Short mmCIF file of C-alpha atoms and ligand atoms in Angstrom, two decimals:
data_model
loop_
_atom_site.label_atom_id
_atom_site.label_comp_id
_atom_site.label_asym_id
_atom_site.label_seq_id
_atom_site.Cartn_x
_atom_site.Cartn_y
_atom_site.Cartn_z
CA MET A 255 97.28 69.16 115.97
CA ARG A 256 99.22 66.14 114.76
CA SER A 257 97.57 63.38 116.73
CA THR A 258 94.37 63.06 118.68
CA GLU A 259 92.94 60.66 121.19
CA ALA A 260 89.18 60.37 121.26
CA THR A 261 87.41 59.34 124.42
CA SER A 262 85.19 56.99 122.46
CA GLY A 263 84.21 56.02 118.96
CA TRP A 264 80.51 56.45 119.55
CA TYR A 265 78.01 59.18 120.40
CA ARG A 266 74.44 58.51 121.56
CA PHE A 267 71.43 60.83 121.56
CA GLN A 268 67.64 60.75 121.52
CA LEU A 269 65.47 61.75 118.59
CA GLY A 270 61.87 61.61 119.79
CA ASP A 271 61.37 58.04 121.00
CA PHE A 272 64.31 56.71 118.97
CA THR A 273 67.81 56.17 120.34
CA LEU A 274 70.52 57.05 117.82
CA THR A 275 74.18 56.11 118.14
CA VAL A 276 76.75 57.50 115.73
CA VAL A 277 79.62 55.01 115.48
CA SER A 278 82.93 55.95 113.89
CA ASP A 279 84.69 53.66 111.43
CA GLY A 280 87.81 55.85 111.68
CA PRO A 281 89.12 58.66 109.47
CA LEU A 282 89.27 58.40 105.70
CA PRO A 283 92.18 60.25 104.04
CA ILE A 284 92.09 61.29 100.39
CA ALA A 285 95.49 62.36 99.12
CA PRO A 286 96.37 64.58 97.51
CA ALA A 287 93.39 66.76 98.42
CA THR A 288 93.00 67.85 94.82
CA ARG A 289 92.36 64.22 93.82
CA GLY A 290 88.85 64.51 95.24
CA PHE A 291 87.60 66.98 92.62
CA ILE A 292 87.38 67.31 88.88
CA ASP A 293 87.28 70.50 86.81
CA VAL A 294 88.29 72.48 89.90
CA PRO A 295 91.67 74.34 89.85
CA ASP A 296 94.11 72.84 92.37
CA GLU A 297 94.75 76.33 93.81
CA SER A 298 91.05 76.72 94.68
CA VAL A 299 91.02 73.45 96.63
CA ILE A 300 94.23 74.30 98.48
CA GLN A 301 93.17 77.89 99.22
CA GLY A 302 89.77 76.70 100.51
CA LEU A 303 91.41 74.23 102.89
CA HIS A 304 94.00 76.80 104.00
CA ASP A 305 91.27 79.37 104.73
CA ALA A 306 89.51 76.77 106.91
CA PHE A 307 92.73 75.98 108.87
CA LEU A 308 92.79 72.45 107.48
CA PRO A 309 95.70 70.42 106.09
CA THR A 310 96.13 71.22 102.39
CA ASP A 311 97.91 68.04 101.32
CA ARG A 312 94.92 65.75 101.89
CA LEU A 313 91.22 65.67 102.65
CA LEU A 314 90.55 64.03 106.00
CA LEU A 315 86.98 62.83 106.16
CA ALA A 316 85.05 61.33 109.05
CA GLN A 317 83.18 58.07 108.58
CA ASN A 318 80.00 58.22 110.63
CA ALA A 319 77.91 55.06 110.67
CA LEU A 320 74.57 55.42 112.42
CA VAL A 321 72.60 52.92 114.49
CA VAL A 322 68.92 53.79 114.90
CA ASP A 323 67.07 51.89 117.62
CA THR A 324 63.36 52.52 117.09
CA GLY A 325 62.37 50.43 120.11
CA HIS A 326 61.15 47.74 117.70
CA ARG A 327 63.95 47.46 115.16
CA ARG A 328 67.63 48.24 115.11
CA VAL A 329 68.87 49.72 111.83
CA LEU A 330 72.49 50.41 110.88
CA ILE A 331 73.07 52.98 108.12
CA ASP A 332 76.35 52.20 106.29
CA THR A 333 79.17 49.96 107.48
CA GLY A 334 82.53 51.64 106.93
CA THR A 335 85.48 50.16 105.05
CA GLY A 336 85.70 46.75 106.73
CA ASN A 337 88.95 44.89 107.27
CA SER A 338 89.39 42.89 104.10
CA GLN A 339 92.91 41.63 103.44
CA GLN A 340 91.72 40.35 100.10
CA LEU A 341 90.81 43.91 99.12
CA ASN A 342 93.93 45.31 100.85
CA ILE A 343 91.82 47.99 102.48
CA ARG A 344 94.26 48.96 105.24
CA ALA A 345 96.74 50.18 102.62
CA ARG A 346 94.11 52.64 101.50
CA VAL A 347 92.47 53.56 104.84
CA PRO A 348 95.05 52.81 107.55
CA GLN A 349 92.85 53.93 110.45
CA GLY A 350 89.51 52.60 109.15
CA GLY A 351 87.66 49.38 109.88
CA ARG A 352 86.89 50.24 113.48
CA LEU A 353 83.10 50.05 113.25
CA LEU A 354 82.60 46.63 114.89
CA ALA A 355 84.95 47.41 117.79
CA HIS A 356 83.30 50.78 118.37
CA MET A 357 79.82 49.22 118.22
CA ARG A 358 80.82 46.74 120.92
CA ASP A 359 82.26 49.61 122.98
CA ALA A 360 78.84 51.26 122.68
CA GLY A 361 77.13 48.08 123.90
CA ILE A 362 75.67 47.23 120.49
CA ASP A 363 76.03 43.58 119.47
CA PRO A 364 76.39 43.38 115.66
CA ALA A 365 74.10 40.33 115.82
CA SER A 366 71.34 42.60 117.17
CA ILE A 367 71.15 44.65 113.94
CA ASP A 368 67.90 43.85 112.11
CA ILE A 369 68.57 45.82 108.93
CA VAL A 370 71.64 47.40 107.36
CA ALA A 371 70.50 50.24 105.09
CA LEU A 372 73.03 51.59 102.61
CA THR A 373 73.19 55.11 101.27
CA HIS A 374 75.20 53.59 98.40
CA PRO A 375 77.68 50.71 97.95
CA HIS A 376 81.04 52.52 97.69
CA PHE A 377 83.97 50.94 99.57
CA ASP A 378 83.74 53.25 102.57
CA HIS A 379 80.03 52.46 103.02
CA CYS A 380 79.56 48.76 102.24
CA TRP A 381 82.91 46.97 102.56
CA GLY A 382 82.21 46.48 106.25
CA LEU A 383 79.25 44.20 105.53
CA SER A 384 81.12 40.89 105.37
CA ALA A 385 84.38 39.16 106.20
CA ASP A 386 86.78 37.69 103.63
CA ASP A 387 85.53 34.17 104.40
CA GLY A 388 82.02 35.12 103.26
CA THR A 389 80.45 35.41 106.70
CA ARG A 390 78.18 38.35 107.46
CA ASN A 391 79.44 40.85 110.03
CA PHE A 392 75.77 41.44 110.87
CA PRO A 393 74.60 37.83 110.86
CA ASN A 394 70.89 38.45 111.47
CA ALA A 395 70.45 41.56 109.35
CA GLN A 396 68.59 42.11 106.13
CA LEU A 397 70.33 44.39 103.64
CA ALA A 398 68.45 47.40 102.26
CA ILE A 399 69.90 48.80 99.02
CA SER A 400 68.44 50.51 95.96
CA GLU A 401 67.80 48.37 92.91
CA ALA A 402 69.74 50.80 90.69
CA ASP A 403 72.87 50.65 92.85
CA LEU A 404 72.66 46.90 93.31
CA ALA A 405 72.51 46.38 89.54
CA PHE A 406 75.27 48.92 88.79
CA TRP A 407 77.83 47.88 91.40
CA THR A 408 77.44 44.09 91.33
CA ASP A 409 77.38 43.53 87.56
CA GLU A 410 80.07 40.90 86.97
CA THR A 411 79.86 41.42 83.23
CA ARG A 412 81.02 45.02 83.63
CA MET A 413 83.72 45.05 86.31
CA ILE A 414 84.47 48.68 87.12
CA PRO A 415 88.26 49.11 87.35
CA GLY A 416 89.82 50.38 90.57
CA ARG A 417 91.74 53.66 90.54
CA ALA A 418 95.53 53.66 90.71
CA GLY A 419 95.93 49.91 91.20
CA GLU A 420 93.17 49.69 93.83
CA PRO A 421 90.79 46.69 93.72
CA SER A 422 87.70 46.90 91.52
CA PRO A 423 84.77 48.48 93.38
CA THR A 424 82.59 45.86 91.70
CA ALA A 425 84.67 43.02 93.21
CA GLY A 426 84.45 44.68 96.63
CA ALA A 427 80.69 45.20 96.43
CA ILE A 428 80.11 41.61 95.30
CA LEU A 429 82.31 40.16 98.06
CA ASN A 430 80.40 42.16 100.66
CA ILE A 431 76.84 41.98 99.33
CA ARG A 432 76.72 38.35 98.19
CA PRO A 433 76.42 36.91 101.74
CA TYR A 434 73.15 38.88 102.02
CA SER A 435 71.72 37.78 98.67
CA ASP A 436 68.91 35.78 100.32
CA ARG A 437 67.91 38.72 102.53
CA LEU A 438 67.86 41.81 100.31
CA VAL A 439 65.25 44.54 100.70
CA MET A 440 64.88 47.16 97.97
CA VAL A 441 65.14 50.81 99.03
CA ARG A 442 62.65 53.04 97.21
CA ASP A 443 62.20 56.80 97.17
CA GLY A 444 59.61 57.95 99.71
CA GLN A 445 59.19 54.50 101.26
CA ASP A 446 59.99 53.47 104.80
CA VAL A 447 62.82 51.01 105.47
CA VAL A 448 61.16 50.58 108.86
CA PRO A 449 58.48 52.88 110.29
CA GLY A 450 60.19 56.23 110.97
CA ILE A 451 63.10 55.77 108.54
CA THR A 452 62.20 56.97 105.04
CA ALA A 453 64.44 56.66 101.98
CA LEU A 454 64.93 59.79 99.85
CA ALA A 455 66.30 59.40 96.32
CA THR A 456 69.38 61.63 96.02
CA PRO A 457 71.03 60.36 92.82
CA GLY A 458 74.26 61.45 91.17
CA HIS A 459 77.11 60.42 93.46
CA THR A 460 75.83 56.97 92.57
CA ILE A 461 72.76 56.50 90.41
CA GLY A 462 70.88 54.86 93.27
CA HIS A 463 72.18 56.97 96.17
CA HIS A 464 69.57 57.49 98.92
CA ALA A 465 69.44 59.76 101.95
CA TYR A 466 67.28 58.84 104.94
CA ARG A 467 64.79 60.90 106.91
CA ILE A 468 64.54 59.63 110.49
CA SER A 469 61.42 60.87 112.31
CA SER A 470 60.05 60.22 115.77
CA GLY A 471 57.86 62.14 118.22
CA GLY A 472 57.82 65.32 116.14
CA GLU A 473 61.62 65.41 115.71
CA SER A 474 63.52 64.53 112.57
CA LEU A 475 67.00 64.17 111.15
CA ILE A 476 68.03 64.06 107.50
CA HIS A 477 71.02 61.75 106.97
CA PHE A 478 72.32 62.88 103.59
CA GLY A 479 75.05 60.27 103.13
CA ASP A 480 77.52 61.44 100.47
CA VAL A 481 75.50 64.24 98.89
CA VAL A 482 78.08 66.46 100.61
CA HIS A 483 81.57 65.02 101.18
CA HIS A 484 83.34 68.05 102.55
CA HIS A 485 81.69 70.37 105.05
CA ILE A 486 83.66 73.45 103.97
CA LEU A 487 84.46 73.14 100.29
CA LEU A 488 81.16 71.77 99.03
CA LEU A 489 79.00 74.17 101.03
CA ARG A 490 81.00 77.14 99.75
CA HIS A 491 81.05 75.65 96.26
CA PRO A 492 78.00 73.39 95.87
CA HIS A 493 78.63 73.19 92.10
CA TRP A 494 82.05 71.55 92.43
CA ARG A 495 82.23 68.06 91.01
CA ILE A 496 83.51 65.14 93.05
CA ALA A 497 85.89 62.76 91.30
CA PHE A 498 83.98 59.73 92.61
CA ASP A 499 80.55 60.68 91.21
CA THR A 500 78.87 58.35 88.74
CA ASP A 501 76.94 61.29 87.25
CA GLY A 502 78.66 64.54 88.24
CA ALA A 503 76.05 66.92 86.79
CA LEU A 504 73.20 65.08 88.52
CA ALA A 505 75.17 64.99 91.79
CA VAL A 506 75.53 68.80 91.68
CA GLU A 507 71.82 69.23 90.94
CA THR A 508 70.91 66.91 93.84
CA ARG A 509 73.33 68.67 96.21
CA GLN A 510 71.96 72.12 95.35
CA ARG A 511 68.37 70.94 95.81
CA LEU A 512 69.09 69.24 99.14
CA LEU A 513 71.15 72.12 100.57
CA ASP A 514 68.37 74.55 99.63
CA GLU A 515 65.79 72.34 101.39
CA LEU A 516 67.92 71.82 104.50
CA ALA A 517 68.58 75.57 104.82
CA THR A 518 64.94 76.52 104.20
CA ASP A 519 63.62 73.91 106.66
CA ARG A 520 66.36 74.60 109.25
CA ALA A 521 66.56 70.81 109.40
CA LEU A 522 68.82 68.83 111.69
CA ALA A 523 71.18 67.08 109.30
CA MET A 524 73.94 64.53 109.34
CA GLY A 525 76.57 63.55 106.79
CA TYR A 526 78.56 60.36 106.59
CA HIS A 527 81.75 62.37 106.07
CA THR A 528 81.00 65.60 108.01
CA PRO A 529 83.14 66.17 111.13
CA TRP A 530 82.45 63.80 114.02
CA PRO A 531 79.79 63.01 115.03
CA GLY A 532 78.45 64.42 111.79
CA LEU A 533 75.52 66.45 113.10
CA GLY A 534 74.81 70.00 112.00
CA HIS A 535 72.64 72.49 110.19
CA VAL A 536 72.95 74.10 106.77
CA ALA A 537 72.86 77.92 106.85
CA ARG A 538 72.44 80.02 103.72
CA ARG A 539 75.30 82.44 103.02
CA GLY A 540 74.45 84.42 99.89
CA GLU A 541 74.65 82.06 96.93
CA ALA A 542 76.44 79.46 99.04
CA TYR A 543 76.05 77.74 102.40
CA GLU A 544 77.80 77.12 105.69
CA TRP A 545 77.88 73.95 107.79
CA VAL A 546 77.07 74.81 111.41
CA GLN A 547 78.09 71.93 113.65
CA VAL A 548 75.81 70.94 116.53
CA PRO A 549 77.74 71.56 119.76
CA ILE A 550 78.34 68.33 121.65
CA LEU A 551 78.03 68.75 125.40
CA VAL A 552 79.51 66.13 127.71
ZN1 ZN B 130 81.74 58.03 101.14
#
């Protein structure tokens, strides 16, 4: 399948009394596919993709932002890559930056977002917060971020270099987060961002990475952000290290703990990068796991 045409960039469903809308920012390619992993033989990556009938020259990841309308507050979890010319983002993610258009298609005015909650401030999660001229894309929103990630990714005295000539992730985070500096809310493990949305510390990919448990009317969903990037490779090989992890060993420990919990609890789960619209369950398969996508009926 060389090209696809989606009917829409959003998917809406109920979770208890909450209305949830997954909104796509567009696909994120990582090429070559082997670039995404460290200490993993190239042949293992390529064979794993081949066995799953996927392209072997690149990883193609979804980018699933999530709007949770609790009836009282509207919360957006992660913002996609944005459209910054200054950061030259379209060279890196040619089909990204669609979040705002897709939100409008879904009838969600960006000005109606009360809080943007980040899983972590990597480019594909926080560069959609602001425009190049310093205006907020979500003008009335507070920004919820962990203290550890805020300190790590916006430290001007320690600019983290970009990979392969790409802009510094520190510069990108600062450009996007600064317009919210008078409206920051700290995300803390076990605490609610708003009633019904609880932050869960899941460190490693970044030191302050958080997942979110969304609960309403006896139903719940665990949004695990980037604890799992690839729905095939990292469930078959939970111990593989991702090239973009701040602390690879801790990321593996966190992934193994979370996958074990999700499988044991038979929890409804969602990943930022799992196939559109990101919803599924984690099934145990011996020492490893399998991602079982929720069927979408239209
Ligand atoms: Zn990501």
